[in-house]
Amino acid sequence: MEDPKEVILITSDSEESFVVHEELLESNLLYLNKVRPIHDLSDSDDSRKCIESQFKQRLKVKHVLSDSEDSDQDSHRFTECLSKKTKIKAKTSRKVENGDILLLKEQKRRKKEEEKKKKLERQAALKQQKQLKPGECIKHMNIILDSSLLSFSFGTDLISSLQNFNCMYQLETQDVPLCIKWIRHLPDTDPVEESQILLVWQWEEFIESVSKHSLCEDIRLIQQKLPGKIITLVIFSIDGYFNFLKNKRKKMTNKGEKKELQSNIKIVTRGEMELALTELQIIINCNHRLVNTSQELSLLIYQFTKSISEIPFKKQKQKLNENLEWFAAGDSRDCVRIDKDGNGLLRLWQQQLCQFNLATFDTAQAIASFYSSPQSLIKAYDECLSQKDAELLLQNIPVRRCQGPLSSARRIGPELSKKIYKFFNNTDGNCPLSNN
């Protein structure tokens, strides 16, 4: 029989040691069961029990270690999962932050573009408004002259006069001879042809048309060729025609010369001419102008050019005045100029007081001597103890009518005092200042 192997018990905290210890315990138990029968093991029950207890204890320790390992693994997995979620959240938050930053940048860019666009629009509006102002708008007008006008005696003088007026002009052959029209050239816009047209006739053509009683029909045919245009007939040197007739009549000595005169030149009196022009204006709606020299014709063209150039500005101003409840143009009389140092404010305050009915300039001076501005008067109203005291605040202010020994004095009176109080304190704009 083999000698029993010595049972060795080793304690260790390491996992490898527990494995070795378990193997040794198992080998010892197998050895005891194999070498010694069960009935022979009575002597060594204590050792057997000791080995079994240690074996069971080791098994428990193994289970505890395995459970701790599982819990460690679970904790490790949970930590890994948590760290992954944290990383995902951090990554997502970074994406959100990056998206917010990009969104803010896009919003700033759009806002900057909108501000830049509005600024450009304001500049364009100001530039366009400046181009429409009087004195500036005439620079954008181009006068289109019919080339046949140069064949008349006034042609050369007309061109030189337009150059002296600094007017832009252009010579063109037009559909209707002897016409003058205007084209407006504004930056960044297409040229616009104006509706006004001047039709220049020599007195020979005009007298021929009047003598045949066909003036209205001749102008109507021209209007049909120029639809939508407003024609003004300009008659050149009509006084020359009547002077010519007058001189010829003085030189006539017999009836033969008179007949010769009548055969060569049509005879039209001033009355007949004026009647024909009146019919032209009423029936055909065509105005006329009579000029006698090239300077008068040049000045007329310049006046038309200036007036046509100011049409948009005047229409805009008229549209603005139509929205007002009073005639704004009438309020421009007796204006008071105020400089940057405030000089003229007292005079303006006196002018405002003069707008009250029966309030003379002496009355306004008297009130302004006590209350130098509307603000000081309103402050005095606020300091009054009652409304009645406020209404009668100005009634005892003396008004001197003139200077010197003949001067006289009177008081403002309660009526005007109440009107001024009601004007500065009433909140109803439709309330009348006087009960009468």
PDB file of N, CA and C in Angstrom, residues 243-329:
ATOM      1  N   ASN A 243     -45.721 143.624 -89.634  1.00  0.00           N
ATOM      2  CA  ASN A 243     -44.902 144.803 -89.969  1.00  0.00           C
ATOM      3  C   ASN A 243     -44.683 144.922 -91.476  1.00  0.00           C
ATOM      4  N   PHE A 244     -44.508 143.767 -92.083  1.00  0.00           N
ATOM      5  CA  PHE A 244     -44.343 143.764 -93.546  1.00  0.00           C
ATOM      6  C   PHE A 244     -45.602 144.303 -94.227  1.00  0.00           C
ATOM      7  N   LEU A 245     -46.751 143.849 -93.791  1.00  0.00           N
ATOM      8  CA  LEU A 245     -48.004 144.340 -94.364  1.00  0.00           C
ATOM      9  C   LEU A 245     -48.176 145.840 -94.133  1.00  0.00           C
ATOM     10  N   LYS A 246     -47.811 146.283 -92.942  1.00  0.00           N
ATOM     11  CA  LYS A 246     -47.958 147.703 -92.617  1.00  0.00           C
ATOM     12  C   LYS A 246     -47.068 148.561 -93.502  1.00  0.00           C
ATOM     13  N   ASN A 247     -45.828 148.138 -93.705  1.00  0.00           N
ATOM     14  CA  ASN A 247     -44.906 148.919 -94.549  1.00  0.00           C
ATOM     15  C   ASN A 247     -45.354 148.906 -96.005  1.00  0.00           C
ATOM     16  N   LYS A 248     -45.860 147.805 -96.468  1.00  0.00           N
ATOM     17  CA  LYS A 248     -46.311 147.722 -97.847  1.00  0.00           C
ATOM     18  C   LYS A 248     -47.512 148.634 -98.090  1.00  0.00           C
ATOM     19  N   ARG A 249     -48.399 148.679 -97.123  1.00  0.00           N
ATOM     20  CA  ARG A 249     -49.578 149.537 -97.286  1.00  0.00           C
ATOM     21  C   ARG A 249     -49.193 151.016 -97.358  1.00  0.00           C
ATOM     22  N   LYS A 250     -48.155 151.401 -96.641  1.00  0.00           N
ATOM     23  CA  LYS A 250     -47.712 152.793 -96.682  1.00  0.00           C
ATOM     24  C   LYS A 250     -47.140 153.157 -98.048  1.00  0.00           C
ATOM     25  N   LYS A 251     -46.511 152.163 -98.682  1.00  0.00           N
ATOM     26  CA  LYS A 251     -45.867 152.420 -99.967  1.00  0.00           C
ATOM     27  C   LYS A 251     -46.824 152.314-101.147  1.00  0.00           C
ATOM     28  N   MET A 252     -47.988 151.749-100.885  1.00  0.00           N
ATOM     29  CA  MET A 252     -48.932 151.595-101.999  1.00  0.00           C
ATOM     30  C   MET A 252     -49.494 152.970-102.419  1.00  0.00           C
ATOM     31  N   THR A 253     -49.510 153.206-103.686  1.00  0.00           N
ATOM     32  CA  THR A 253     -50.013 154.491-104.207  1.00  0.00           C
ATOM     33  C   THR A 253     -51.225 154.342-105.106  1.00  0.00           C
ATOM     34  N   ASN A 254     -51.459 153.134-105.571  1.00  0.00           N
ATOM     35  CA  ASN A 254     -52.604 152.923-106.443  1.00  0.00           C
ATOM     36  C   ASN A 254     -53.176 151.522-106.213  1.00  0.00           C
ATOM     37  N   LYS A 255     -54.290 151.264-106.795  1.00  0.00           N
ATOM     38  CA  LYS A 255     -54.970 149.983-106.614  1.00  0.00           C
ATOM     39  C   LYS A 255     -54.237 148.833-107.263  1.00  0.00           C
ATOM     40  N   GLY A 256     -53.494 149.119-108.325  1.00  0.00           N
ATOM     41  CA  GLY A 256     -52.746 148.033-108.967  1.00  0.00           C
ATOM     42  C   GLY A 256     -51.723 147.413-108.044  1.00  0.00           C
ATOM     43  N   GLU A 257     -51.002 148.241-107.312  1.00  0.00           N
ATOM     44  CA  GLU A 257     -50.029 147.724-106.360  1.00  0.00           C
ATOM     45  C   GLU A 257     -50.715 146.920-105.259  1.00  0.00           C
ATOM     46  N   LYS A 258     -51.925 147.388-104.860  1.00  0.00           N
ATOM     47  CA  LYS A 258     -52.648 146.661-103.828  1.00  0.00           C
ATOM     48  C   LYS A 258     -53.056 145.273-104.320  1.00  0.00           C
ATOM     49  N   LYS A 259     -53.529 145.222-105.566  1.00  0.00           N
ATOM     50  CA  LYS A 259     -53.881 143.926-106.125  1.00  0.00           C
ATOM     51  C   LYS A 259     -52.661 143.027-106.236  1.00  0.00           C
ATOM     52  N   GLU A 260     -51.517 143.633-106.623  1.00  0.00           N
ATOM     53  CA  GLU A 260     -50.288 142.831-106.708  1.00  0.00           C
ATOM     54  C   GLU A 260     -49.884 142.304-105.340  1.00  0.00           C
ATOM     55  N   LEU A 261     -50.042 143.117-104.329  1.00  0.00           N
ATOM     56  CA  LEU A 261     -49.724 142.692-102.965  1.00  0.00           C
ATOM     57  C   LEU A 261     -50.645 141.562-102.533  1.00  0.00           C
ATOM     58  N   GLN A 262     -51.915 141.691-102.844  1.00  0.00           N
ATOM     59  CA  GLN A 262     -52.870 140.672-102.447  1.00  0.00           C
ATOM     60  C   GLN A 262     -52.635 139.372-103.199  1.00  0.00           C
ATOM     61  N   SER A 263     -52.123 139.470-104.414  1.00  0.00           N
ATOM     62  CA  SER A 263     -51.899 138.248-105.181  1.00  0.00           C
ATOM     63  C   SER A 263     -50.665 137.490-104.699  1.00  0.00           C
ATOM     64  N   ASN A 264     -49.665 138.163-104.181  1.00  0.00           N
ATOM     65  CA  ASN A 264     -48.430 137.511-103.754  1.00  0.00           C
ATOM     66  C   ASN A 264     -48.486 137.016-102.299  1.00  0.00           C
ATOM     67  N   ILE A 265     -49.114 137.754-101.396  1.00  0.00           N
ATOM     68  CA  ILE A 265     -49.151 137.423 -99.972  1.00  0.00           C
ATOM     69  C   ILE A 265     -50.603 137.388 -99.518  1.00  0.00           C
ATOM     70  N   LYS A 266     -50.897 136.315 -98.746  1.00  0.00           N
ATOM     71  CA  LYS A 266     -52.237 136.198 -98.187  1.00  0.00           C
ATOM     72  C   LYS A 266     -52.434 137.248 -97.108  1.00  0.00           C
ATOM     73  N   ILE A 267     -53.574 137.861 -97.116  1.00  0.00           N
ATOM     74  CA  ILE A 267     -53.884 138.894 -96.137  1.00  0.00           C
ATOM     75  C   ILE A 267     -54.712 138.271 -95.001  1.00  0.00           C
ATOM     76  N   VAL A 268     -54.143 138.330 -93.810  1.00  0.00           N
ATOM     77  CA  VAL A 268     -54.831 137.833 -92.608  1.00  0.00           C
ATOM     78  C   VAL A 268     -54.702 138.891 -91.527  1.00  0.00           C
ATOM     79  N   THR A 269     -55.810 139.289 -90.977  1.00  0.00           N
ATOM     80  CA  THR A 269     -55.786 140.308 -89.922  1.00  0.00           C
ATOM     81  C   THR A 269     -55.451 139.668 -88.580  1.00  0.00           C
ATOM     82  N   ARG A 270     -55.128 140.518 -87.644  1.00  0.00           N
ATOM     83  CA  ARG A 270     -54.832 140.020 -86.285  1.00  0.00           C
ATOM     84  C   ARG A 270     -56.070 139.366 -85.660  1.00  0.00           C
ATOM     85  N   GLY A 271     -57.209 139.946 -85.916  1.00  0.00           N
ATOM     86  CA  GLY A 271     -58.444 139.350 -85.390  1.00  0.00           C
ATOM     87  C   GLY A 271     -58.667 137.953 -85.921  1.00  0.00           C
ATOM     88  N   GLU A 272     -58.467 137.755 -87.223  1.00  0.00           N
ATOM     89  CA  GLU A 272     -58.626 136.422 -87.805  1.00  0.00           C
ATOM     90  C   GLU A 272     -57.599 135.435 -87.240  1.00  0.00           C
ATOM     91  N   MET A 273     -56.380 135.915 -87.061  1.00  0.00           N
ATOM     92  CA  MET A 273     -55.340 135.052 -86.489  1.00  0.00           C
ATOM     93  C   MET A 273     -55.695 134.629 -85.061  1.00  0.00           C
ATOM     94  N   GLU A 274     -56.132 135.589 -84.238  1.00  0.00           N
ATOM     95  CA  GLU A 274     -56.482 135.271 -82.854  1.00  0.00           C
ATOM     96  C   GLU A 274     -57.686 134.341 -82.777  1.00  0.00           C
ATOM     97  N   LEU A 275     -58.654 134.532 -83.673  1.00  0.00           N
ATOM     98  CA  LEU A 275     -59.809 133.631 -83.711  1.00  0.00           C
ATOM     99  C   LEU A 275     -59.384 132.204 -84.067  1.00  0.00           C
ATOM    100  N   ALA A 276     -58.488 132.075 -85.037  1.00  0.00           N
ATOM    101  CA  ALA A 276     -58.018 130.744 -85.448  1.00  0.00           C
ATOM    102  C   ALA A 276     -57.244 130.063 -84.309  1.00  0.00           C
ATOM    103  N   LEU A 277     -56.437 130.831 -83.594  1.00  0.00           N
ATOM    104  CA  LEU A 277     -55.672 130.251 -82.475  1.00  0.00           C
ATOM    105  C   LEU A 277     -56.589 129.862 -81.315  1.00  0.00           C
ATOM    106  N   THR A 278     -57.655 130.645 -81.096  1.00  0.00           N
ATOM    107  CA  THR A 278     -58.609 130.295 -80.039  1.00  0.00           C
ATOM    108  C   THR A 278     -59.341 129.003 -80.377  1.00  0.00           C
ATOM    109  N   GLU A 279     -59.768 128.856 -81.626  1.00  0.00           N
ATOM    110  CA  GLU A 279     -60.401 127.603 -82.049  1.00  0.00           C
ATOM    111  C   GLU A 279     -59.437 126.424 -81.912  1.00  0.00           C
ATOM    112  N   LEU A 280     -58.197 126.654 -82.227  1.00  0.00           N
ATOM    113  CA  LEU A 280     -57.182 125.594 -82.110  1.00  0.00           C
ATOM    114  C   LEU A 280     -57.045 125.121 -80.658  1.00  0.00           C
ATOM    115  N   GLN A 281     -57.079 126.051 -79.748  1.00  0.00           N
ATOM    116  CA  GLN A 281     -56.923 125.705 -78.334  1.00  0.00           C
ATOM    117  C   GLN A 281     -58.163 125.011 -77.783  1.00  0.00           C
ATOM    118  N   ILE A 282     -59.343 125.459 -78.183  1.00  0.00           N
ATOM    119  CA  ILE A 282     -60.584 124.907 -77.629  1.00  0.00           C
ATOM    120  C   ILE A 282     -60.969 123.592 -78.299  1.00  0.00           C
ATOM    121  N   ILE A 283     -60.884 123.553 -79.622  1.00  0.00           N
ATOM    122  CA  ILE A 283     -61.358 122.376 -80.355  1.00  0.00           C
ATOM    123  C   ILE A 283     -60.314 121.262 -80.376  1.00  0.00           C
ATOM    124  N   ILE A 284     -59.081 121.588 -80.660  1.00  0.00           N
ATOM    125  CA  ILE A 284     -58.027 120.580 -80.822  1.00  0.00           C
ATOM    126  C   ILE A 284     -57.228 120.387 -79.528  1.00  0.00           C
ATOM    127  N   ASN A 285     -57.419 121.281 -78.575  1.00  0.00           N
ATOM    128  CA  ASN A 285     -56.670 121.230 -77.309  1.00  0.00           C
ATOM    129  C   ASN A 285     -55.165 121.356 -77.560  1.00  0.00           C
ATOM    130  N   CYS A 286     -54.828 122.333 -78.397  1.00  0.00           N
ATOM    131  CA  CYS A 286     -53.429 122.599 -78.743  1.00  0.00           C
ATOM    132  C   CYS A 286     -53.097 124.037 -78.366  1.00  0.00           C
ATOM    133  N   ASN A 287     -52.119 124.206 -77.486  1.00  0.00           N
ATOM    134  CA  ASN A 287     -51.705 125.553 -77.097  1.00  0.00           C
ATOM    135  C   ASN A 287     -50.770 126.147 -78.147  1.00  0.00           C
ATOM    136  N   HIS A 288     -50.495 127.434 -77.998  1.00  0.00           N
ATOM    137  CA  HIS A 288     -49.619 128.105 -78.965  1.00  0.00           C
ATOM    138  C   HIS A 288     -48.762 129.143 -78.238  1.00  0.00           C
ATOM    139  N   ARG A 289     -47.659 129.471 -78.829  1.00  0.00           N
ATOM    140  CA  ARG A 289     -46.776 130.540 -78.362  1.00  0.00           C
ATOM    141  C   ARG A 289     -46.282 131.320 -79.578  1.00  0.00           C
ATOM    142  N   LEU A 290     -46.223 132.653 -79.422  1.00  0.00           N
ATOM    143  CA  LEU A 290     -45.753 133.524 -80.492  1.00  0.00           C
ATOM    144  C   LEU A 290     -44.372 134.051 -80.131  1.00  0.00           C
ATOM    145  N   VAL A 291     -43.396 133.806 -80.968  1.00  0.00           N
ATOM    146  CA  VAL A 291     -42.033 134.301 -80.754  1.00  0.00           C
ATOM    147  C   VAL A 291     -41.594 135.045 -82.004  1.00  0.00           C
ATOM    148  N   ASN A 292     -40.700 136.012 -81.804  1.00  0.00           N
ATOM    149  CA  ASN A 292     -40.295 136.862 -82.921  1.00  0.00           C
ATOM    150  C   ASN A 292     -38.799 136.833 -83.210  1.00  0.00           C
ATOM    151  N   THR A 293     -37.995 136.369 -82.269  1.00  0.00           N
ATOM    152  CA  THR A 293     -36.544 136.338 -82.485  1.00  0.00           C
ATOM    153  C   THR A 293     -35.998 134.966 -82.109  1.00  0.00           C
ATOM    154  N   SER A 294     -34.789 134.708 -82.523  1.00  0.00           N
ATOM    155  CA  SER A 294     -34.136 133.439 -82.192  1.00  0.00           C
ATOM    156  C   SER A 294     -33.855 133.336 -80.689  1.00  0.00           C
ATOM    157  N   GLN A 295     -33.582 134.478 -80.028  1.00  0.00           N
ATOM    158  CA  GLN A 295     -33.348 134.465 -78.588  1.00  0.00           C
ATOM    159  C   GLN A 295     -34.620 134.058 -77.826  1.00  0.00           C
ATOM    160  N   GLU A 296     -35.764 134.589 -78.291  1.00  0.00           N
ATOM    161  CA  GLU A 296     -37.022 134.214 -77.646  1.00  0.00           C
ATOM    162  C   GLU A 296     -37.315 132.734 -77.843  1.00  0.00           C
ATOM    163  N   LEU A 297     -37.027 132.220 -79.035  1.00  0.00           N
ATOM    164  CA  LEU A 297     -37.236 130.787 -79.294  1.00  0.00           C
ATOM    165  C   LEU A 297     -36.314 129.927 -78.426  1.00  0.00           C
ATOM    166  N   SER A 298     -35.063 130.326 -78.300  1.00  0.00           N
ATOM    167  CA  SER A 298     -34.121 129.575 -77.459  1.00  0.00           C
ATOM    168  C   SER A 298     -34.553 129.600 -76.002  1.00  0.00           C
ATOM    169  N   LEU A 299     -34.993 130.773 -75.520  1.00  0.00           N
ATOM    170  CA  LEU A 299     -35.458 130.878 -74.139  1.00  0.00           C
ATOM    171  C   LEU A 299     -36.697 130.026 -73.908  1.00  0.00           C
ATOM    172  N   LEU A 300     -37.598 130.010 -74.905  1.00  0.00           N
ATOM    173  CA  LEU A 300     -38.798 129.168 -74.791  1.00  0.00           C
ATOM    174  C   LEU A 300     -38.433 127.688 -74.685  1.00  0.00           C
ATOM    175  N   ILE A 301     -37.501 127.252 -75.507  1.00  0.00           N
ATOM    176  CA  ILE A 301     -37.072 125.838 -75.460  1.00  0.00           C
ATOM    177  C   ILE A 301     -36.428 125.527 -74.111  1.00  0.00           C
ATOM    178  N   TYR A 302     -35.631 126.450 -73.602  1.00  0.00           N
ATOM    179  CA  TYR A 302     -35.003 126.237 -72.295  1.00  0.00           C
ATOM    180  C   TYR A 302     -36.064 126.183 -71.179  1.00  0.00           C
ATOM    181  N   GLN A 303     -37.054 127.053 -71.233  1.00  0.00           N
ATOM    182  CA  GLN A 303     -38.113 127.049 -70.225  1.00  0.00           C
ATOM    183  C   GLN A 303     -38.902 125.743 -70.268  1.00  0.00           C
ATOM    184  N   PHE A 304     -39.201 125.273 -71.468  1.00  0.00           N
ATOM    185  CA  PHE A 304     -39.887 123.979 -71.587  1.00  0.00           C
ATOM    186  C   PHE A 304     -39.016 122.854 -71.036  1.00  0.00           C
ATOM    187  N   THR A 305     -37.738 122.889 -71.354  1.00  0.00           N
ATOM    188  CA  THR A 305     -36.812 121.855 -70.865  1.00  0.00           C
ATOM    189  C   THR A 305     -36.773 121.837 -69.341  1.00  0.00           C
ATOM    190  N   LYS A 306     -36.681 122.998 -68.729  1.00  0.00           N
ATOM    191  CA  LYS A 306     -36.639 123.096 -67.275  1.00  0.00           C
ATOM    192  C   LYS A 306     -37.952 122.629 -66.642  1.00  0.00           C
ATOM    193  N   SER A 307     -39.069 123.047 -67.222  1.00  0.00           N
ATOM    194  CA  SER A 307     -40.372 122.662 -66.676  1.00  0.00           C
ATOM    195  C   SER A 307     -40.621 121.165 -66.825  1.00  0.00           C
ATOM    196  N   ILE A 308     -40.281 120.602 -67.974  1.00  0.00           N
ATOM    197  CA  ILE A 308     -40.481 119.162 -68.189  1.00  0.00           C
ATOM    198  C   ILE A 308     -39.593 118.348 -67.256  1.00  0.00           C
ATOM    199  N   SER A 309     -38.371 118.810 -67.024  1.00  0.00           N
ATOM    200  CA  SER A 309     -37.458 118.070 -66.145  1.00  0.00           C
ATOM    201  C   SER A 309     -37.954 118.037 -64.701  1.00  0.00           C
ATOM    202  N   GLU A 310     -38.718 119.051 -64.281  1.00  0.00           N
ATOM    203  CA  GLU A 310     -39.195 119.139 -62.898  1.00  0.00           C
ATOM    204  C   GLU A 310     -40.563 118.501 -62.691  1.00  0.00           C
ATOM    205  N   ILE A 311     -41.144 117.925 -63.730  1.00  0.00           N
ATOM    206  CA  ILE A 311     -42.478 117.327 -63.602  1.00  0.00           C
ATOM    207  C   ILE A 311     -42.521 116.219 -62.551  1.00  0.00           C
ATOM    208  N   PRO A 312     -41.600 115.223 -62.544  1.00  0.00           N
ATOM    209  CA  PRO A 312     -41.669 114.170 -61.510  1.00  0.00           C
ATOM    210  C   PRO A 312     -41.551 114.722 -60.090  1.00  0.00           C
ATOM    211  N   PHE A 313     -40.668 115.695 -59.894  1.00  0.00           N
ATOM    212  CA  PHE A 313     -40.489 116.272 -58.556  1.00  0.00           C
ATOM    213  C   PHE A 313     -41.756 116.999 -58.110  1.00  0.00           C
ATOM    214  N   LYS A 314     -42.373 117.766 -59.002  1.00  0.00           N
ATOM    215  CA  LYS A 314     -43.572 118.508 -58.640  1.00  0.00           C
ATOM    216  C   LYS A 314     -44.766 117.579 -58.409  1.00  0.00           C
ATOM    217  N   LYS A 315     -44.849 116.502 -59.190  1.00  0.00           N
ATOM    218  CA  LYS A 315     -45.925 115.530 -58.963  1.00  0.00           C
ATOM    219  C   LYS A 315     -45.763 114.838 -57.615  1.00  0.00           C
ATOM    220  N   GLN A 316     -44.536 114.510 -57.272  1.00  0.00           N
ATOM    221  CA  GLN A 316     -44.277 113.888 -55.981  1.00  0.00           C
ATOM    222  C   GLN A 316     -44.627 114.832 -54.831  1.00  0.00           C
ATOM    223  N   LYS A 317     -44.270 116.085 -54.980  1.00  0.00           N
ATOM    224  CA  LYS A 317     -44.586 117.084 -53.957  1.00  0.00           C
ATOM    225  C   LYS A 317     -46.094 117.315 -53.868  1.00  0.00           C
ATOM    226  N   GLN A 318     -46.754 117.339 -55.010  1.00  0.00           N
ATOM    227  CA  GLN A 318     -48.200 117.516 -55.015  1.00  0.00           C
ATOM    228  C   GLN A 318     -48.905 116.338 -54.357  1.00  0.00           C
ATOM    229  N   LYS A 319     -48.421 115.128 -54.610  1.00  0.00           N
ATOM    230  CA  LYS A 319     -49.003 113.940 -53.988  1.00  0.00           C
ATOM    231  C   LYS A 319     -48.832 113.972 -52.474  1.00  0.00           C
ATOM    232  N   LEU A 320     -47.697 114.481 -52.017  1.00  0.00           N
ATOM    233  CA  LEU A 320     -47.471 114.596 -50.581  1.00  0.00           C
ATOM    234  C   LEU A 320     -48.401 115.627 -49.959  1.00  0.00           C
ATOM    235  N   ASN A 321     -48.606 116.726 -50.651  1.00  0.00           N
ATOM    236  CA  ASN A 321     -49.496 117.772 -50.120  1.00  0.00           C
ATOM    237  C   ASN A 321     -50.960 117.346 -50.129  1.00  0.00           C
ATOM    238  N   GLU A 322     -51.331 116.465 -51.059  1.00  0.00           N
ATOM    239  CA  GLU A 322     -52.714 115.999 -51.103  1.00  0.00           C
ATOM    240  C   GLU A 322     -53.077 115.175 -49.880  1.00  0.00           C
ATOM    241  N   ASN A 323     -52.107 114.521 -49.245  1.00  0.00           N
ATOM    242  CA  ASN A 323     -52.380 113.720 -48.052  1.00  0.00           C
ATOM    243  C   ASN A 323     -52.502 114.560 -46.793  1.00  0.00           C
ATOM    244  N   LEU A 324     -52.171 115.837 -46.858  1.00  0.00           N
ATOM    245  CA  LEU A 324     -52.270 116.718 -45.696  1.00  0.00           C
ATOM    246  C   LEU A 324     -53.672 117.296 -45.598  1.00  0.00           C
ATOM    247  N   GLU A 325     -54.040 117.688 -44.399  1.00  0.00           N
ATOM    248  CA  GLU A 325     -55.375 118.221 -44.158  1.00  0.00           C
ATOM    249  C   GLU A 325     -55.429 119.735 -44.310  1.00  0.00           C
ATOM    250  N   TRP A 326     -54.333 120.360 -44.629  1.00  0.00           N
ATOM    251  CA  TRP A 326     -54.333 121.797 -44.851  1.00  0.00           C
ATOM    252  C   TRP A 326     -53.467 122.101 -46.073  1.00  0.00           C
ATOM    253  N   PHE A 327     -53.570 123.333 -46.545  1.00  0.00           N
ATOM    254  CA  PHE A 327     -52.814 123.753 -47.730  1.00  0.00           C
ATOM    255  C   PHE A 327     -51.400 124.115 -47.298  1.00  0.00           C
ATOM    256  N   ALA A 328     -50.499 123.147 -47.456  1.00  0.00           N
ATOM    257  CA  ALA A 328     -49.142 123.326 -46.935  1.00  0.00           C
ATOM    258  C   ALA A 328     -48.398 124.440 -47.659  1.00  0.00           C
ATOM    259  N   ALA A 329     -48.677 124.607 -48.957  1.00  0.00           N
ATOM    260  CA  ALA A 329     -47.963 125.642 -49.703  1.00  0.00           C
ATOM    261  C   ALA A 329     -48.301 127.033 -49.185  1.00  0.00           C
TER     262      ALA A 329
END
